[in-house]
Every structure is written in structure tokens, then in C-alpha cells.
Amino acid sequence: QLQLVESGGGSVQPGGSLNLSCVVSERTLDYYSIGWFRQAPGKEREGVSCIKGTDGTTMYAESVKGRFTISRDKVHNTVYLQMNALKSEDTGVYYCAAAHWTSLRPSDFGTWGQGTQVTVSS
């Protein structure tokens, strides 16, 4: 059964960094693309970044390009989201999810983790 578990959220000041982790079921990274999404209070869930299952190709939302980096470790079945130069507008619950293709659209992803809170505030 496909499962995803996020961790690494917390509270940081603007300009700070966090590294989120998404541990997935064994062999998932061979067959699925993994995306990171976020949802701020009162707003729709939005795609942040995605890494393709077959070849590790990455994609990013314009709002995080140059600040966030997605990577994966197949040995440890983990996908990371390194977030640098954090801004207050990065605040929200961050989720990872699995899909059969690379996308930033939440509707393309069928299996989700429980989320981890990220708060950026002075």
C-alpha cells in the first residue's frame, strides 16, 4: 500500500531555511513522481515542486524557483524539499503526494501525506 509521511516543518524567521522530508513506501520512487504542495489558511492548495519517478527531472512553481530545491534518496525512500530564503507568504501546511506523471496540479495526485506545518514569521 502506497504511503507518504512528511516531517521537518516548524517556525522560522523570514530569510531562514527548513528541510522537509517525505518518506514513501518502498520502491515508490521507481514508479511515481512525488510532488510537494502547500495550503495556506483560506487559500487553495497549490503545487510547489515535483520530481519525476523515472529520471528525476524536477519542476518548480515560479514563486519558489531559486529558493527551493527538491531531491530524492532512493536508498532511504525519501524525497526532500530544501527551502531557503523563506518568506511570510511561504507559510502553510506542506504536503507530499504521489502521481503517475510530473505535475503541479493537486488533482493529478491520488495519494497524500498528512502534512507538516511551516510558519514563517518575525
PDB file of C-alpha atoms in Angstrom:
ATOM      1  CA  GLN A   1       0.000   0.000   0.000  1.00  0.00           C
ATOM      2  CA  LEU A   2       1.370   3.384  -1.015  1.00  0.00           C
ATOM      3  CA  GLN A   3       2.055   5.661   1.960  1.00  0.00           C
ATOM      4  CA  LEU A   4       3.739   9.024   2.399  1.00  0.00           C
ATOM      5  CA  VAL A   5       4.791  10.664   5.674  1.00  0.00           C
ATOM      6  CA  GLU A   6       6.036  14.260   5.892  1.00  0.00           C
ATOM      7  CA  SER A   7       8.228  15.785   8.572  1.00  0.00           C
ATOM      8  CA  GLY A   8      10.548  18.727   9.112  1.00  0.00           C
ATOM      9  CA  GLY A   9       8.109  21.600   9.416  1.00  0.00           C
ATOM     10  CA  GLY A  10       8.477  24.310  12.038  1.00  0.00           C
ATOM     11  CA  SER A  11       8.615  28.022  12.729  1.00  0.00           C
ATOM     12  CA  VAL A  12      11.347  30.215  11.279  1.00  0.00           C
ATOM     13  CA  GLN A  13      12.013  33.885  10.731  1.00  0.00           C
ATOM     14  CA  PRO A  14      11.942  35.428   7.259  1.00  0.00           C
ATOM     15  CA  GLY A  15      15.153  34.583   5.438  1.00  0.00           C
ATOM     16  CA  GLY A  16      15.520  31.311   7.302  1.00  0.00           C
ATOM     17  CA  SER A  17      15.644  27.740   5.993  1.00  0.00           C
ATOM     18  CA  LEU A  18      13.859  24.446   6.527  1.00  0.00           C
ATOM     19  CA  ASN A  19      14.345  20.996   5.023  1.00  0.00           C
ATOM     20  CA  LEU A  20      11.174  18.937   4.671  1.00  0.00           C
ATOM     21  CA  SER A  21      11.231  15.159   4.292  1.00  0.00           C
ATOM     22  CA  CYS A  22       8.697  12.825   2.702  1.00  0.00           C
ATOM     23  CA  VAL A  23       9.253   9.144   3.469  1.00  0.00           C
ATOM     24  CA  VAL A  24       7.453   6.902   0.994  1.00  0.00           C
ATOM     25  CA  SER A  25       6.707   3.206   0.696  1.00  0.00           C
ATOM     26  CA  GLU A  26       9.491   1.022  -0.630  1.00  0.00           C
ATOM     27  CA  ARG A  27      10.019   1.123  -4.435  1.00  0.00           C
ATOM     28  CA  THR A  28       7.607   4.072  -4.801  1.00  0.00           C
ATOM     29  CA  LEU A  29      10.310   6.350  -6.182  1.00  0.00           C
ATOM     30  CA  ASP A  30      10.939   3.938  -9.059  1.00  0.00           C
ATOM     31  CA  TYR A  31       7.416   4.298 -10.398  1.00  0.00           C
ATOM     32  CA  TYR A  32       5.845   7.503  -9.098  1.00  0.00           C
ATOM     33  CA  SER A  33       6.501  11.175  -9.348  1.00  0.00           C
ATOM     34  CA  ILE A  34       6.426  12.902  -5.971  1.00  0.00           C
ATOM     35  CA  GLY A  35       5.130  16.428  -5.581  1.00  0.00           C
ATOM     36  CA  TRP A  36       5.205  18.961  -2.790  1.00  0.00           C
ATOM     37  CA  PHE A  37       2.170  21.165  -2.230  1.00  0.00           C
ATOM     38  CA  ARG A  38       1.154  23.776   0.286  1.00  0.00           C
ATOM     39  CA  GLN A  39      -2.054  25.236   1.576  1.00  0.00           C
ATOM     40  CA  ALA A  40      -2.347  28.500   3.444  1.00  0.00           C
ATOM     41  CA  PRO A  41      -5.416  29.286   5.589  1.00  0.00           C
ATOM     42  CA  GLY A  42      -8.339  30.295   3.404  1.00  0.00           C
ATOM     43  CA  LYS A  43      -6.478  29.511   0.179  1.00  0.00           C
ATOM     44  CA  GLU A  44      -6.485  26.644  -2.287  1.00  0.00           C
ATOM     45  CA  ARG A  45      -3.801  24.006  -2.259  1.00  0.00           C
ATOM     46  CA  GLU A  46      -1.016  24.878  -4.699  1.00  0.00           C
ATOM     47  CA  GLY A  47       1.825  22.934  -6.257  1.00  0.00           C
ATOM     48  CA  VAL A  48       5.342  23.858  -5.157  1.00  0.00           C
ATOM     49  CA  SER A  49       7.652  21.316  -6.765  1.00  0.00           C
ATOM     50  CA  CYS A  50       7.715  17.850  -8.300  1.00  0.00           C
ATOM     51  CA  ILE A  51      10.337  15.223  -9.083  1.00  0.00           C
ATOM     52  CA  LYS A  52       9.773  12.660 -11.826  1.00  0.00           C
ATOM     53  CA  GLY A  53       9.909   8.999 -10.935  1.00  0.00           C
ATOM     54  CA  THR A  54      11.716   7.664 -13.994  1.00  0.00           C
ATOM     55  CA  ASP A  55      14.579  10.108 -14.376  1.00  0.00           C
ATOM     56  CA  GLY A  56      14.496  12.596 -11.508  1.00  0.00           C
ATOM     57  CA  THR A  57      13.503  15.569 -13.661  1.00  0.00           C
ATOM     58  CA  THR A  58      12.330  18.427 -11.476  1.00  0.00           C
ATOM     59  CA  MET A  59       9.843  21.261 -11.801  1.00  0.00           C
ATOM     60  CA  TYR A  60       9.040  24.258  -9.622  1.00  0.00           C
ATOM     61  CA  ALA A  61       6.377  26.873  -9.173  1.00  0.00           C
ATOM     62  CA  GLU A  62       7.582  30.318 -10.234  1.00  0.00           C
ATOM     63  CA  SER A  63       7.150  31.619  -6.696  1.00  0.00           C
ATOM     64  CA  VAL A  64       9.812  29.261  -5.306  1.00  0.00           C
ATOM     65  CA  LYS A  65      12.323  28.990  -8.162  1.00  0.00           C
ATOM     66  CA  GLY A  66      15.832  29.732  -6.972  1.00  0.00           C
ATOM     67  CA  ARG A  67      14.858  29.312  -3.315  1.00  0.00           C
ATOM     68  CA  PHE A  68      13.537  25.746  -3.018  1.00  0.00           C
ATOM     69  CA  THR A  69      15.253  22.536  -4.133  1.00  0.00           C
ATOM     70  CA  ILE A  70      13.609  19.123  -4.446  1.00  0.00           C
ATOM     71  CA  SER A  71      15.726  15.971  -4.312  1.00  0.00           C
ATOM     72  CA  ARG A  72      15.339  12.291  -3.596  1.00  0.00           C
ATOM     73  CA  ASP A  73      17.230   9.433  -1.935  1.00  0.00           C
ATOM     74  CA  LYS A  74      16.098   6.099  -3.325  1.00  0.00           C
ATOM     75  CA  VAL A  75      18.101   4.141  -0.748  1.00  0.00           C
ATOM     76  CA  HIS A  76      16.130   5.740   2.074  1.00  0.00           C
ATOM     77  CA  ASN A  77      12.865   6.103   0.121  1.00  0.00           C
ATOM     78  CA  THR A  78      12.800   9.818   0.880  1.00  0.00           C
ATOM     79  CA  VAL A  79      12.064  12.993  -1.060  1.00  0.00           C
ATOM     80  CA  TYR A  80      13.350  16.276   0.356  1.00  0.00           C
ATOM     81  CA  LEU A  81      12.332  19.882  -0.091  1.00  0.00           C
ATOM     82  CA  GLN A  82      15.103  22.260   0.923  1.00  0.00           C
ATOM     83  CA  MET A  83      13.582  25.686   1.461  1.00  0.00           C
ATOM     84  CA  ASN A  84      15.867  28.713   1.694  1.00  0.00           C
ATOM     85  CA  ALA A  85      15.224  32.456   1.897  1.00  0.00           C
ATOM     86  CA  LEU A  86      11.796  31.778   3.334  1.00  0.00           C
ATOM     87  CA  LYS A  87       9.149  34.491   3.169  1.00  0.00           C
ATOM     88  CA  SER A  88       5.985  35.023   5.169  1.00  0.00           C
ATOM     89  CA  GLU A  89       3.950  34.013   2.123  1.00  0.00           C
ATOM     90  CA  ASP A  90       5.561  30.548   2.265  1.00  0.00           C
ATOM     91  CA  THR A  91       3.548  29.856   5.420  1.00  0.00           C
ATOM     92  CA  GLY A  92       1.140  26.933   5.201  1.00  0.00           C
ATOM     93  CA  VAL A  93       0.682  23.207   5.595  1.00  0.00           C
ATOM     94  CA  TYR A  94       3.032  21.364   3.277  1.00  0.00           C
ATOM     95  CA  TYR A  95       2.011  18.025   1.795  1.00  0.00           C
ATOM     96  CA  CYS A  96       3.744  15.473  -0.371  1.00  0.00           C
ATOM     97  CA  ALA A  97       1.801  13.332  -2.789  1.00  0.00           C
ATOM     98  CA  ALA A  98       2.316  10.694  -5.487  1.00  0.00           C
ATOM     99  CA  ALA A  99       1.276  10.677  -9.137  1.00  0.00           C
ATOM    100  CA  HIS A 100       1.973   8.691 -12.280  1.00  0.00           C
ATOM    101  CA  TRP A 101       3.342  11.745 -14.112  1.00  0.00           C
ATOM    102  CA  THR A 102       5.064  15.034 -13.358  1.00  0.00           C
ATOM    103  CA  SER A 103       2.681  17.815 -12.465  1.00  0.00           C
ATOM    104  CA  LEU A 104       1.986  20.691 -10.097  1.00  0.00           C
ATOM    105  CA  ARG A 105      -1.791  20.221 -10.206  1.00  0.00           C
ATOM    106  CA  PRO A 106      -3.200  18.758  -6.995  1.00  0.00           C
ATOM    107  CA  SER A 107      -5.916  16.948  -8.966  1.00  0.00           C
ATOM    108  CA  ASP A 108      -3.273  14.792 -10.670  1.00  0.00           C
ATOM    109  CA  PHE A 109      -2.160  13.295  -7.358  1.00  0.00           C
ATOM    110  CA  GLY A 110      -4.059  10.421  -5.776  1.00  0.00           C
ATOM    111  CA  THR A 111      -2.216   9.600  -2.573  1.00  0.00           C
ATOM    112  CA  TRP A 112      -1.304  12.214   0.029  1.00  0.00           C
ATOM    113  CA  GLY A 113       0.586  12.501   3.264  1.00  0.00           C
ATOM    114  CA  GLN A 114      -0.862  14.073   6.389  1.00  0.00           C
ATOM    115  CA  GLY A 115       1.021  17.373   6.047  1.00  0.00           C
ATOM    116  CA  THR A 116       3.529  19.337   8.099  1.00  0.00           C
ATOM    117  CA  GLN A 117       3.116  22.956   9.224  1.00  0.00           C
ATOM    118  CA  VAL A 118       5.564  25.633   8.090  1.00  0.00           C
ATOM    119  CA  THR A 119       5.296  29.073   9.688  1.00  0.00           C
ATOM    120  CA  VAL A 120       7.468  31.971   8.574  1.00  0.00           C
ATOM    121  CA  SER A 121       7.102  34.939  10.870  1.00  0.00           C
ATOM    122  CA  SER A 122       9.174  37.541  12.657  1.00  0.00           C
TER     123      SER A 122
END
